[in-house]
PDB file of C-alpha atoms and ligand atoms in Angstrom:
ATOM      1  CA  MET A   1     -55.232  48.828-166.701  1.00 38.00           C
ATOM      2  CA  GLN A   2     -54.938  45.103-166.977  1.00 41.00           C
ATOM      3  CA  LEU A   3     -57.662  43.225-165.100  1.00 39.00           C
ATOM      4  CA  VAL A   4     -56.841  40.309-162.894  1.00 39.00           C
ATOM      5  CA  ARG A   5     -57.963  37.015-164.280  1.00 39.00           C
ATOM      6  CA  GLN A   6     -59.196  34.942-161.404  1.00 39.00           C
ATOM      7  CA  ASN A   7     -58.155  31.647-162.891  1.00 39.00           C
ATOM      8  CA  ASP A   8     -54.761  32.936-163.784  1.00 39.00           C
ATOM      9  CA  LYS A   9     -52.325  30.294-162.543  1.00 38.00           C
ATOM     10  CA  ARG A  10     -49.661  32.960-161.985  1.00 42.00           C
ATOM     11  CA  VAL A  11     -51.714  34.444-159.172  1.00 39.00           C
ATOM     12  CA  PRO A  12     -50.809  32.695-155.896  1.00 41.00           C
ATOM     13  CA  LYS A  13     -53.759  30.977-154.237  1.00 39.00           C
ATOM     14  CA  ARG A  14     -53.718  33.209-151.199  1.00 41.00           C
ATOM     15  CA  HIS A  15     -54.187  36.282-153.417  1.00 43.00           C
ATOM     16  CA  ARG A  16     -57.201  35.045-155.296  1.00 40.00           C
ATOM     17  CA  PRO A  17     -59.889  36.471-153.002  1.00 43.00           C
ATOM     18  CA  VAL A  18     -58.228  39.861-153.376  1.00 43.00           C
ATOM     19  CA  CYS A  19     -58.154  39.464-157.134  1.00 43.00           C
ATOM     20  CA  ALA A  20     -61.900  38.980-156.992  1.00 43.00           C
ATOM     21  CA  VAL A  21     -62.179  42.226-155.107  1.00 43.00           C
ATOM     22  CA  LEU A  22     -60.214  43.970-157.812  1.00 45.00           C
ATOM     23  CA  VAL A  23     -62.591  42.699-160.436  1.00 45.00           C
ATOM     24  CA  ALA A  24     -65.433  44.019-158.340  1.00 40.00           C
ATOM     25  CA  LEU A  25     -63.827  47.377-157.707  1.00 47.00           C
ATOM     26  CA  LEU A  26     -62.736  47.903-161.272  1.00 42.00           C
ATOM     27  CA  THR A  27     -65.797  46.645-163.078  1.00 36.00           C
ATOM     28  CA  GLY A  28     -68.436  47.765-160.617  1.00 34.00           C
ATOM     29  CA  ALA A  29     -69.719  44.212-160.638  1.00 34.00           C
ATOM     30  CA  ALA A  30     -70.407  44.349-156.948  1.00 33.00           C
ATOM     31  CA  ALA A  31     -72.467  47.506-157.287  1.00 33.00           C
ATOM     32  CA  SER A  32     -74.436  46.529-160.389  1.00 35.00           C
ATOM     33  CA  GLY A  33     -74.701  42.797-159.953  1.00 33.00           C
ATOM     34  CA  CYS A  34     -75.329  42.780-156.220  1.00 33.00           C
ATOM     35  CA  GLY A  35     -77.806  45.617-155.857  1.00 32.00           C
ATOM     36  CA  ASP A  36     -80.605  43.329-154.755  1.00 34.00           C
ATOM     37  CA  GLY A  37     -81.249  44.965-151.420  1.00 33.00           C
ATOM     38  CA  ALA A  38     -79.273  42.549-149.254  1.00 34.00           C
ATOM     39  CA  ASP A  39     -77.428  44.111-146.323  1.00 34.00           C
ATOM     40  CA  GLU A  40     -73.829  44.431-147.461  1.00 33.00           C
ATOM     41  CA  GLY A  41     -72.211  44.343-144.022  1.00 35.00           C
ATOM     42  CA  ALA A  42     -74.041  41.224-142.938  1.00 34.00           C
ATOM     43  CA  ALA A  43     -73.527  39.515-146.288  1.00 35.00           C
ATOM     44  CA  GLY A  44     -69.820  40.268-146.093  1.00 35.00           C
ATOM     45  CA  ARG A  45     -69.461  38.264-142.937  1.00 34.00           C
ATOM     46  CA  GLN A  46     -71.283  35.219-144.229  1.00 38.00           C
ATOM     47  CA  LYS A  47     -69.373  32.171-145.313  1.00 39.00           C
ATOM     48  CA  PRO A  48     -69.674  31.270-149.017  1.00 39.00           C
ATOM     49  CA  VAL A  49     -72.593  28.910-149.634  1.00 42.00           C
ATOM     50  CA  ALA A  50     -71.129  25.446-150.120  1.00 42.00           C
ATOM     51  CA  GLY A  51     -72.176  23.686-153.288  1.00 43.00           C
ATOM     52  CA  GLN A  52     -73.766  26.770-154.852  1.00 46.00           C
ATOM     53  CA  PRO A  53     -71.729  26.631-158.098  1.00 47.00           C
ATOM     54  CA  GLY A  54     -72.455  22.915-158.363  1.00 48.00           C
ATOM     55  CA  ALA A  55     -76.147  23.539-157.953  1.00 48.00           C
ATOM     56  CA  ALA A  56     -76.018  26.194-160.661  1.00 47.00           C
ATOM     57  CA  ALA A  57     -74.193  23.880-163.033  1.00 49.00           C
ATOM     58  CA  ALA A  58     -76.886  21.247-162.601  1.00 52.00           C
ATOM     59  CA  GLN A  59     -79.465  23.581-164.097  1.00 55.00           C
ATOM     60  CA  ALA A  60     -79.837  23.862-167.826  1.00 69.00           C
ATOM     61  CA  GLY A  61     -79.150  26.690-170.314  1.00 85.00           C
ATOM     62  CA  PRO A  62     -79.747  30.375-169.531  1.00 90.00           C
ATOM     63  CA  ALA A  63     -81.009  29.618-166.027  1.00 91.00           C
ATOM     64  CA  ALA A  64     -77.681  28.017-165.187  1.00 92.00           C
ATOM     65  CA  ALA A  65     -75.747  30.948-166.587  1.00 93.00           C
ATOM     66  CA  GLU A  66     -77.883  33.388-164.642  1.00 93.00           C
ATOM     67  CA  ALA A  67     -77.463  31.462-161.411  1.00 93.00           C
ATOM     68  CA  LYS A  68     -73.730  31.291-161.986  1.00 94.00           C
ATOM     69  CA  ALA A  69     -73.497  35.052-162.604  1.00 94.00           C
ATOM     70  CA  LYS A  70     -75.555  35.748-159.512  1.00 94.00           C
ATOM     71  CA  ALA A  71     -73.364  33.495-157.371  1.00 94.00           C
ATOM     72  CA  GLU A  72     -70.254  35.201-158.712  1.00 93.00           C
ATOM     73  CA  ALA A  73     -71.671  38.658-158.014  1.00 94.00           C
ATOM     74  CA  GLU A  74     -72.491  37.562-154.455  1.00 94.00           C
ATOM     75  CA  ARG A  75     -68.984  36.264-154.023  1.00 93.00           C
ATOM     76  CA  LEU A  76     -67.454  39.516-155.226  1.00 91.00           C
ATOM     77  CA  LYS A  77     -69.704  41.500-152.948  1.00 93.00           C
ATOM     78  CA  ARG A  78     -68.665  39.443-149.945  1.00 93.00           C
ATOM     79  CA  ALA A  79     -64.994  39.892-150.868  1.00 90.00           C
ATOM     80  CA  VAL A  80     -65.365  43.681-151.086  1.00 91.00           C
ATOM     81  CA  ALA A  81     -67.162  43.779-147.751  1.00 94.00           C
ATOM     82  CA  ALA A  82     -64.510  41.553-146.150  1.00 93.00           C
ATOM     83  CA  ARG A  83     -61.693  43.717-147.448  1.00 94.00           C
ATOM     84  CA  THR A  84     -63.418  46.840-146.201  1.00 96.00           C
ATOM     85  CA  ALA A  85     -63.936  45.261-142.776  1.00 97.00           C
ATOM     86  CA  VAL A  86     -60.251  44.257-142.522  1.00 97.00           C
ATOM     87  CA  ALA A  87     -59.095  47.750-143.456  1.00 98.00           C
ATOM     88  CA  ARG A  88     -61.390  49.186-140.803  1.00 97.00           C
ATOM     89  CA  LYS A  89     -60.197  46.678-138.202  1.00 97.00           C
ATOM     90  CA  TRP A  90     -56.598  47.741-138.686  1.00 98.00           C
ATOM     91  CA  GLY A  91     -57.449  51.444-138.682  1.00 98.00           C
ATOM     92  CA  LEU A  92     -56.531  52.197-142.294  1.00 97.00           C
ATOM     93  CA  ALA A  93     -57.854  55.507-143.595  1.00 94.00           C
ATOM     94  CA  LYS A  94     -58.932  53.888-146.878  1.00 96.00           C
ATOM     95  CA  VAL A  95     -59.292  50.396-148.295  1.00 96.00           C
ATOM     96  CA  PRO A  96     -55.993  49.634-150.090  1.00 96.00           C
ATOM     97  CA  LEU A  97     -56.204  49.347-153.855  1.00 96.00           C
ATOM     98  CA  VAL A  98     -55.468  45.906-155.251  1.00 93.00           C
ATOM     99  CA  ALA A  99     -52.559  45.440-157.618  1.00 96.00           C
ATOM    100  CA  PRO A 100     -53.178  44.170-161.150  1.00 96.00           C
ATOM    101  CA  ALA A 101     -52.016  40.671-162.079  1.00 96.00           C
ATOM    102  CA  PRO A 102     -48.240  40.286-162.225  1.00 96.00           C
ATOM    103  CA  PRO A 103     -46.729  40.890-165.661  1.00 96.00           C
ATOM    104  CA  ALA A 104     -46.451  37.789-167.837  1.00 96.00           C
ATOM    105  CA  GLU A 105     -42.822  38.706-168.375  1.00 96.00           C
ATOM    106  CA  LYS A 106     -40.682  40.566-165.873  1.00 97.00           C
ATOM    107  CA  PRO A 107     -39.516  43.959-167.178  1.00 96.00           C
ATOM    108  CA  HIS A 108     -35.920  44.399-168.308  1.00 96.00           C
ATOM    109  CA  ILE A 109     -34.252  46.379-165.518  1.00 97.00           C
ATOM    110  CA  THR A 110     -31.115  48.435-165.996  1.00 95.00           C
ATOM    111  CA  THR A 111     -28.985  50.423-163.584  1.00 96.00           C
ATOM    112  CA  ARG A 112     -30.312  53.899-162.863  1.00 97.00           C
ATOM    113  CA  GLU A 113     -28.343  56.698-164.470  1.00 94.00           C
ATOM    114  CA  GLY A 114     -25.712  57.972-162.072  1.00 94.00           C
ATOM    115  CA  PHE A 115     -25.734  54.717-160.090  1.00 95.00           C
ATOM    116  CA  GLU A 116     -23.236  52.883-162.348  1.00 93.00           C
ATOM    117  CA  VAL A 117     -19.837  51.676-161.156  1.00 93.00           C
ATOM    118  CA  GLU A 118     -16.584  51.641-163.127  1.00 87.00           C
ATOM    119  CA  GLY A 119     -16.285  48.967-165.793  1.00 78.00           C
ATOM    120  CA  ALA A 120     -18.800  47.797-168.365  1.00 63.00           C
ATOM    121  CA  GLU A 121     -19.436  44.252-167.188  1.00 76.00           C
ATOM    122  CA  ASP A 122     -22.804  42.694-166.898  1.00 89.00           C
ATOM    123  CA  LEU A 123     -23.402  43.427-163.217  1.00 95.00           C
ATOM    124  CA  PRO A 124     -26.679  43.148-161.277  1.00 97.00           C
ATOM    125  CA  PRO A 125     -28.723  46.307-161.984  1.00 97.00           C
ATOM    126  CA  VAL A 126     -28.968  48.957-159.237  1.00 98.00           C
ATOM    127  CA  PHE A 127     -32.315  50.773-159.377  1.00 98.00           C
ATOM    128  CA  THR A 128     -34.822  52.696-157.287  1.00 98.00           C
ATOM    129  CA  THR A 129     -37.897  52.277-159.496  1.00 98.00           C
ATOM    130  CA  VAL A 130     -39.075  49.243-161.455  1.00 98.00           C
ATOM    131  CA  PRO A 131     -39.969  50.043-165.067  1.00 98.00           C
ATOM    132  CA  THR A 132     -43.766  49.663-165.322  1.00 97.00           C
ATOM    133  CA  LYS A 133     -46.747  51.687-166.473  1.00 96.00           C
ATOM    134  CA  GLU A 134     -48.999  50.200-163.781  1.00 97.00           C
ATOM    135  CA  ARG A 135     -49.891  52.355-160.786  1.00 98.00           C
ATOM    136  CA  VAL A 136     -48.061  50.053-158.412  1.00 98.00           C
ATOM    137  CA  VAL A 137     -45.332  50.618-155.844  1.00 98.00           C
ATOM    138  CA  PHE A 138     -43.302  48.111-153.818  1.00 98.00           C
ATOM    139  CA  LEU A 139     -42.890  47.939-150.063  1.00 98.00           C
ATOM    140  CA  THR A 140     -39.541  46.755-148.666  1.00 98.00           C
ATOM    141  CA  MET A 141     -38.526  46.432-145.002  1.00 98.00           C
ATOM    142  CA  ASP A 142     -34.918  46.374-143.881  1.00 98.00           C
ATOM    143  CA  ASP A 143     -32.638  45.127-141.098  1.00 98.00           C
ATOM    144  CA  GLY A 144     -34.909  43.107-138.790  1.00 97.00           C
ATOM    145  CA  ALA A 145     -34.492  44.604-135.315  1.00 96.00           C
ATOM    146  CA  GLU A 146     -38.198  44.751-134.444  1.00 96.00           C
ATOM    147  CA  LYS A 147     -40.014  41.420-134.508  1.00 97.00           C
ATOM    148  CA  ASP A 148     -43.583  42.515-134.027  1.00 96.00           C
ATOM    149  CA  PRO A 149     -46.130  39.673-134.303  1.00 97.00           C
ATOM    150  CA  GLU A 150     -48.831  42.275-134.967  1.00 97.00           C
ATOM    151  CA  LEU A 151     -47.125  43.213-138.243  1.00 98.00           C
ATOM    152  CA  LEU A 152     -47.338  39.628-139.524  1.00 98.00           C
ATOM    153  CA  ARG A 153     -51.039  39.377-138.742  1.00 98.00           C
ATOM    154  CA  MET A 154     -51.796  42.838-140.091  1.00 98.00           C
ATOM    155  CA  MET A 155     -50.087  42.317-143.436  1.00 98.00           C
ATOM    156  CA  SER A 156     -51.568  38.838-143.886  1.00 97.00           C
ATOM    157  CA  GLU A 157     -55.106  40.016-143.136  1.00 97.00           C
ATOM    158  CA  LEU A 158     -54.775  43.105-145.337  1.00 97.00           C
ATOM    159  CA  ASN A 159     -53.077  40.968-147.995  1.00 96.00           C
ATOM    160  CA  ILE A 160     -50.449  43.643-148.662  1.00 97.00           C
ATOM    161  CA  PRO A 161     -47.266  42.218-150.173  1.00 98.00           C
ATOM    162  CA  TYR A 162     -43.838  43.296-148.918  1.00 98.00           C
ATOM    163  CA  SER A 163     -40.239  42.136-149.118  1.00 98.00           C
ATOM    164  CA  ALA A 164     -37.694  41.865-146.316  1.00 98.00           C
ATOM    165  CA  PHE A 165     -33.960  42.626-146.567  1.00 98.00           C
ATOM    166  CA  LEU A 166     -32.325  41.062-143.540  1.00 98.00           C
ATOM    167  CA  SER A 167     -29.105  41.841-141.710  1.00 98.00           C
ATOM    168  CA  ASP A 168     -28.024  38.701-139.922  1.00 98.00           C
ATOM    169  CA  TYR A 169     -26.869  40.383-136.722  1.00 97.00           C
ATOM    170  CA  GLU A 170     -30.420  41.666-136.228  1.00 97.00           C
ATOM    171  CA  VAL A 171     -32.268  38.447-137.066  1.00 96.00           C
ATOM    172  CA  SER A 172     -30.036  35.565-135.933  1.00 95.00           C
ATOM    173  CA  GLU A 173     -31.512  35.578-132.424  1.00 94.00           C
ATOM    174  CA  ASP A 174     -34.964  34.769-133.844  1.00 95.00           C
ATOM    175  CA  TYR A 175     -35.005  33.143-137.266  1.00 96.00           C
ATOM    176  CA  GLY A 176     -38.386  31.723-136.256  1.00 96.00           C
ATOM    177  CA  TYR A 177     -40.082  35.099-136.676  1.00 97.00           C
ATOM    178  CA  PHE A 178     -38.769  35.398-140.215  1.00 97.00           C
ATOM    179  CA  LYS A 179     -39.622  31.772-141.035  1.00 97.00           C
ATOM    180  CA  ASP A 180     -43.205  32.642-140.091  1.00 97.00           C
ATOM    181  CA  MET A 181     -42.982  35.721-142.311  1.00 98.00           C
ATOM    182  CA  GLN A 182     -41.628  33.594-145.162  1.00 97.00           C
ATOM    183  CA  ALA A 183     -44.459  31.064-144.705  1.00 97.00           C
ATOM    184  CA  ARG A 184     -46.864  33.985-145.238  1.00 97.00           C
ATOM    185  CA  GLY A 185     -45.416  34.588-148.696  1.00 97.00           C
ATOM    186  CA  VAL A 186     -42.713  37.175-147.970  1.00 98.00           C
ATOM    187  CA  THR A 187     -39.389  36.816-149.803  1.00 98.00           C
ATOM    188  CA  LEU A 188     -36.365  37.209-147.521  1.00 98.00           C
ATOM    189  CA  SER A 189     -33.383  38.866-149.181  1.00 98.00           C
ATOM    190  CA  ASN A 190     -29.788  39.807-148.404  1.00 98.00           C
ATOM    191  CA  HIS A 191     -28.826  42.973-146.450  1.00 98.00           C
ATOM    192  CA  THR A 192     -25.411  41.619-145.323  1.00 98.00           C
ATOM    193  CA  LEU A 193     -24.286  39.996-142.098  1.00 98.00           C
ATOM    194  CA  ASN A 194     -23.388  43.039-140.009  1.00 98.00           C
ATOM    195  CA  HIS A 195     -24.680  46.127-141.826  1.00 98.00           C
ATOM    196  CA  ARG A 196     -21.234  47.612-142.483  1.00 98.00           C
ATOM    197  CA  TYR A 197     -20.436  50.472-144.853  1.00 98.00           C
ATOM    198  CA  LEU A 198     -19.308  48.261-147.735  1.00 98.00           C
ATOM    199  CA  PRO A 199     -17.147  50.703-149.748  1.00 97.00           C
ATOM    200  CA  GLY A 200     -14.933  51.029-146.654  1.00 97.00           C
ATOM    201  CA  LEU A 201     -14.207  47.279-146.535  1.00 98.00           C
ATOM    202  CA  SER A 202     -11.623  45.156-148.301  1.00 97.00           C
ATOM    203  CA  ARG A 203     -12.701  42.707-151.004  1.00 97.00           C
ATOM    204  CA  GLU A 204     -12.411  39.848-148.525  1.00 98.00           C
ATOM    205  CA  GLU A 205     -14.481  41.630-145.917  1.00 98.00           C
ATOM    206  CA  GLN A 206     -17.158  42.475-148.462  1.00 98.00           C
ATOM    207  CA  GLN A 207     -17.144  38.863-149.625  1.00 98.00           C
ATOM    208  CA  ARG A 208     -17.805  37.705-146.082  1.00 98.00           C
ATOM    209  CA  GLU A 209     -20.541  40.286-145.500  1.00 98.00           C
ATOM    210  CA  ILE A 210     -22.427  39.590-148.726  1.00 98.00           C
ATOM    211  CA  CYS A 211     -21.805  35.920-149.516  1.00 98.00           C
ATOM    212  CA  GLY A 212     -21.804  35.004-145.820  1.00 98.00           C
ATOM    213  CA  SER A 213     -25.334  36.400-145.656  1.00 98.00           C
ATOM    214  CA  GLN A 214     -26.333  34.353-148.725  1.00 98.00           C
ATOM    215  CA  ASP A 215     -25.097  31.209-146.968  1.00 98.00           C
ATOM    216  CA  LYS A 216     -26.802  32.002-143.660  1.00 97.00           C
ATOM    217  CA  ILE A 217     -30.167  32.813-145.195  1.00 97.00           C
ATOM    218  CA  GLU A 218     -29.984  29.648-147.264  1.00 97.00           C
ATOM    219  CA  LYS A 219     -29.031  27.572-144.214  1.00 96.00           C
ATOM    220  CA  PHE A 220     -31.554  28.943-141.736  1.00 95.00           C
ATOM    221  CA  LEU A 221     -34.395  30.118-143.951  1.00 94.00           C
ATOM    222  CA  GLY A 222     -34.106  27.532-146.706  1.00 94.00           C
ATOM    223  CA  LYS A 223     -33.727  29.664-149.817  1.00 95.00           C
ATOM    224  CA  ARG A 224     -30.763  31.451-151.360  1.00 97.00           C
ATOM    225  CA  PRO A 225     -31.643  35.091-152.078  1.00 98.00           C
ATOM    226  CA  THR A 226     -31.403  36.632-155.550  1.00 98.00           C
ATOM    227  CA  LEU A 227     -31.949  40.212-154.345  1.00 98.00           C
ATOM    228  CA  PHE A 228     -29.434  42.226-152.346  1.00 98.00           C
ATOM    229  CA  ARG A 229     -29.559  45.702-150.834  1.00 98.00           C
ATOM    230  CA  PRO A 230     -26.290  47.208-149.561  1.00 98.00           C
ATOM    231  CA  PRO A 231     -26.524  48.946-146.152  1.00 98.00           C
ATOM    232  CA  TYR A 232     -27.239  52.700-146.499  1.00 97.00           C
ATOM    233  CA  GLY A 233     -27.466  52.120-150.260  1.00 97.00           C
ATOM    234  CA  ASN A 234     -23.675  52.393-150.501  1.00 98.00           C
ATOM    235  CA  TYR A 235     -21.621  50.134-152.774  1.00 97.00           C
ATOM    236  CA  ASN A 236     -18.715  50.038-155.199  1.00 95.00           C
ATOM    237  CA  GLY A 237     -17.663  47.829-158.102  1.00 95.00           C
ATOM    238  CA  ASP A 238     -16.394  45.091-155.778  1.00 96.00           C
ATOM    239  CA  THR A 239     -19.777  45.003-154.034  1.00 97.00           C
ATOM    240  CA  LEU A 240     -21.658  44.263-157.255  1.00 97.00           C
ATOM    241  CA  ARG A 241     -19.115  41.769-158.584  1.00 96.00           C
ATOM    242  CA  ILE A 242     -19.060  39.876-155.278  1.00 97.00           C
ATOM    243  CA  ALA A 243     -22.833  39.913-155.051  1.00 98.00           C
ATOM    244  CA  ARG A 244     -23.088  38.505-158.566  1.00 97.00           C
ATOM    245  CA  SER A 245     -20.563  35.799-157.735  1.00 97.00           C
ATOM    246  CA  CYS A 246     -22.731  34.384-154.958  1.00 97.00           C
ATOM    247  CA  GLY A 247     -26.073  34.413-156.721  1.00 97.00           C
ATOM    248  CA  ILE A 248     -27.426  37.974-156.641  1.00 98.00           C
ATOM    249  CA  LYS A 249     -29.388  39.015-159.727  1.00 97.00           C
ATOM    250  CA  ALA A 250     -30.546  42.515-158.817  1.00 98.00           C
ATOM    251  CA  VAL A 251     -29.877  45.342-156.345  1.00 98.00           C
ATOM    252  CA  PRO A 252     -33.087  47.232-155.560  1.00 98.00           C
ATOM    253  CA  LEU A 253     -32.552  50.502-153.700  1.00 98.00           C
ATOM    254  CA  TRP A 254     -35.472  52.863-152.968  1.00 98.00           C
ATOM    255  CA  ALA A 255     -37.243  55.970-154.177  1.00 98.00           C
ATOM    256  CA  ALA A 256     -38.995  56.863-150.905  1.00 98.00           C
ATOM    257  CA  GLU A 257     -38.738  55.978-147.226  1.00 98.00           C
ATOM    258  CA  ALA A 258     -41.689  55.469-144.890  1.00 98.00           C
ATOM    259  CA  PHE A 259     -41.875  56.342-141.169  1.00 97.00           C
ATOM    260  CA  PRO A 260     -44.833  56.205-138.788  1.00 97.00           C
ATOM    261  CA  ASP A 261     -45.441  59.941-139.133  1.00 95.00           C
ATOM    262  CA  HIS A 262     -43.940  61.040-142.449  1.00 96.00           C
ATOM    263  CA  MET A 263     -42.390  60.070-145.772  1.00 97.00           C
ATOM    264  CA  GLU A 264     -38.967  60.989-147.113  1.00 98.00           C
ATOM    265  CA  TRP A 265     -38.455  61.265-150.855  1.00 98.00           C
ATOM    266  CA  ARG A 266     -35.526  60.745-153.190  1.00 96.00           C
ATOM    267  CA  GLU A 267     -37.024  62.567-156.155  1.00 95.00           C
ATOM    268  CA  TRP A 268     -37.241  66.340-156.459  1.00 94.00           C
ATOM    269  CA  ASP A 269     -41.043  66.234-156.909  1.00 97.00           C
ATOM    270  CA  GLN A 270     -41.514  64.501-153.509  1.00 97.00           C
ATOM    271  CA  ASP A 271     -44.039  62.153-155.023  1.00 97.00           C
ATOM    272  CA  LEU A 272     -44.632  58.500-155.907  1.00 98.00           C
ATOM    273  CA  HIS A 273     -44.234  57.203-159.491  1.00 98.00           C
ATOM    274  CA  PRO A 274     -45.256  53.894-161.098  1.00 98.00           C
ATOM    275  CA  GLY A 275     -42.827  51.193-159.960  1.00 98.00           C
ATOM    276  CA  ASP A 276     -41.261  53.154-157.112  1.00 98.00           C
ATOM    277  CA  ILE A 277     -39.674  51.079-154.377  1.00 98.00           C
ATOM    278  CA  ILE A 278     -40.488  52.236-150.863  1.00 98.00           C
ATOM    279  CA  LEU A 279     -38.048  51.520-148.049  1.00 98.00           C
ATOM    280  CA  THR A 280     -38.974  51.149-144.433  1.00 98.00           C
ATOM    281  CA  HIS A 281     -37.470  49.344-141.448  1.00 98.00           C
ATOM    282  CA  PHE A 282     -38.367  46.779-138.816  1.00 98.00           C
ATOM    283  CA  ARG A 283     -38.365  49.259-135.939  1.00 96.00           C
ATOM    284  CA  GLY A 284     -40.206  49.705-132.677  1.00 93.00           C
ATOM    285  CA  ARG A 285     -41.298  52.573-130.460  1.00 93.00           C
ATOM    286  CA  GLU A 286     -37.767  52.979-129.066  1.00 91.00           C
ATOM    287  CA  ASP A 287     -36.487  53.782-132.571  1.00 92.00           C
ATOM    288  CA  TRP A 288     -39.287  55.931-133.962  1.00 94.00           C
ATOM    289  CA  ASP A 289     -42.533  57.511-132.905  1.00 91.00           C
ATOM    290  CA  GLY A 290     -44.933  54.627-133.355  1.00 95.00           C
ATOM    291  CA  SER A 291     -45.391  50.903-133.939  1.00 96.00           C
ATOM    292  CA  MET A 292     -44.916  48.912-137.127  1.00 97.00           C
ATOM    293  CA  ALA A 293     -48.700  49.065-137.522  1.00 97.00           C
ATOM    294  CA  ASP A 294     -48.592  52.873-137.260  1.00 97.00           C
ATOM    295  CA  MET A 295     -45.941  52.953-139.964  1.00 98.00           C
ATOM    296  CA  ILE A 296     -48.075  50.749-142.226  1.00 98.00           C
ATOM    297  CA  ARG A 297     -51.130  52.956-141.637  1.00 98.00           C
ATOM    298  CA  ASN A 298     -49.078  55.998-142.619  1.00 98.00           C
ATOM    299  CA  VAL A 299     -47.492  54.548-145.744  1.00 98.00           C
ATOM    300  CA  MET A 300     -50.743  52.974-146.924  1.00 98.00           C
ATOM    301  CA  LYS A 301     -52.548  56.310-146.532  1.00 98.00           C
ATOM    302  CA  THR A 302     -49.941  57.949-148.745  1.00 98.00           C
ATOM    303  CA  VAL A 303     -49.961  55.121-151.297  1.00 98.00           C
ATOM    304  CA  THR A 304     -53.754  54.838-151.498  1.00 98.00           C
ATOM    305  CA  ASP A 305     -54.390  58.623-151.482  1.00 98.00           C
ATOM    306  CA  LYS A 306     -52.089  58.909-154.487  1.00 98.00           C
ATOM    307  CA  GLY A 307     -53.966  56.139-156.293  1.00 98.00           C
ATOM    308  CA  TYR A 308     -51.356  53.376-156.081  1.00 98.00           C
ATOM    309  CA  ALA A 309     -51.566  49.709-155.117  1.00 98.00           C
ATOM    310  CA  VAL A 310     -48.739  47.784-153.466  1.00 98.00           C
ATOM    311  CA  ALA A 311     -47.498  44.952-155.697  1.00 98.00           C
ATOM    312  CA  ARG A 312     -45.077  42.136-154.985  1.00 98.00           C
ATOM    313  CA  LEU A 313     -41.497  43.095-155.875  1.00 98.00           C
ATOM    314  CA  GLU A 314     -40.524  39.527-156.810  1.00 97.00           C
ATOM    315  CA  ASP A 315     -43.324  39.442-159.417  1.00 97.00           C
ATOM    316  CA  TYR A 316     -41.475  42.202-161.309  1.00 98.00           C
ATOM    317  CA  VAL A 317     -37.798  41.667-160.440  1.00 97.00           C
TER     318      VAL A 317
HETATM  319 ZN1   ZN B   1     -30.274  48.688-143.332  1.00 97.12          ZN
END
């Protein structure tokens, strides 16, 4: 597995503390370098000591190196403790695994066998799993009916990446919620204006549903999507050609679907695989048996128990 390089410029700033945790978890640095008898829980809640690296640098030779290593080990230890505390706070069964650094180059993605449409043009690929050998999966949330502030806080504190596919009729009453989500690093993508069954529509109607959503997201949320997911996963050749014409580069579907109390699987083995895309929805207690937080607890238990980390879809696609 590829280790995260902490100074890697490709890693967004907000993810760096988590990267440090990964180094600790994978290398055992926290266990070996920090085993000096300090209370881990208490240390984890302490703020980093200001100026410590500077002080270390002022010393000469091996002493400086030793001080620097010790400071780094302390920092990793605090990060592990903090991550553990956050997972406990939100009631997760286990501390989520941290994804490796994003690939230097995005993988070449092709349409899944059996998901092709007529014609041999260069259309946006339709896929359910991203080609990767890493033990990562991707979390995607659709529609936008439930606007639960707890979800935003939970995902930010846990530092779990996810992607949103928005249907305008569900989100137009409160773009503010999704602006907040976007400010927290979530990419907002196209799931049409009105969530219609696209193969049943005329070309013109599909154009309005797909490209109209591109325009609205760009207007109200500031960025034109490059990812599109057709409602129910249903599409035809027109769908993909129209999507391409208004800026869509890829059409991620899903390999599994998460609910507060169970998972549903596309594959015969009813399991996760490297690169699998997981679908879930912005839903509340009136739609399913639990809150968004309950759903996250359930899906993260499955993901972590199976030894996967959640990675950011847009780092790979
Ligand atoms: Zn949907």
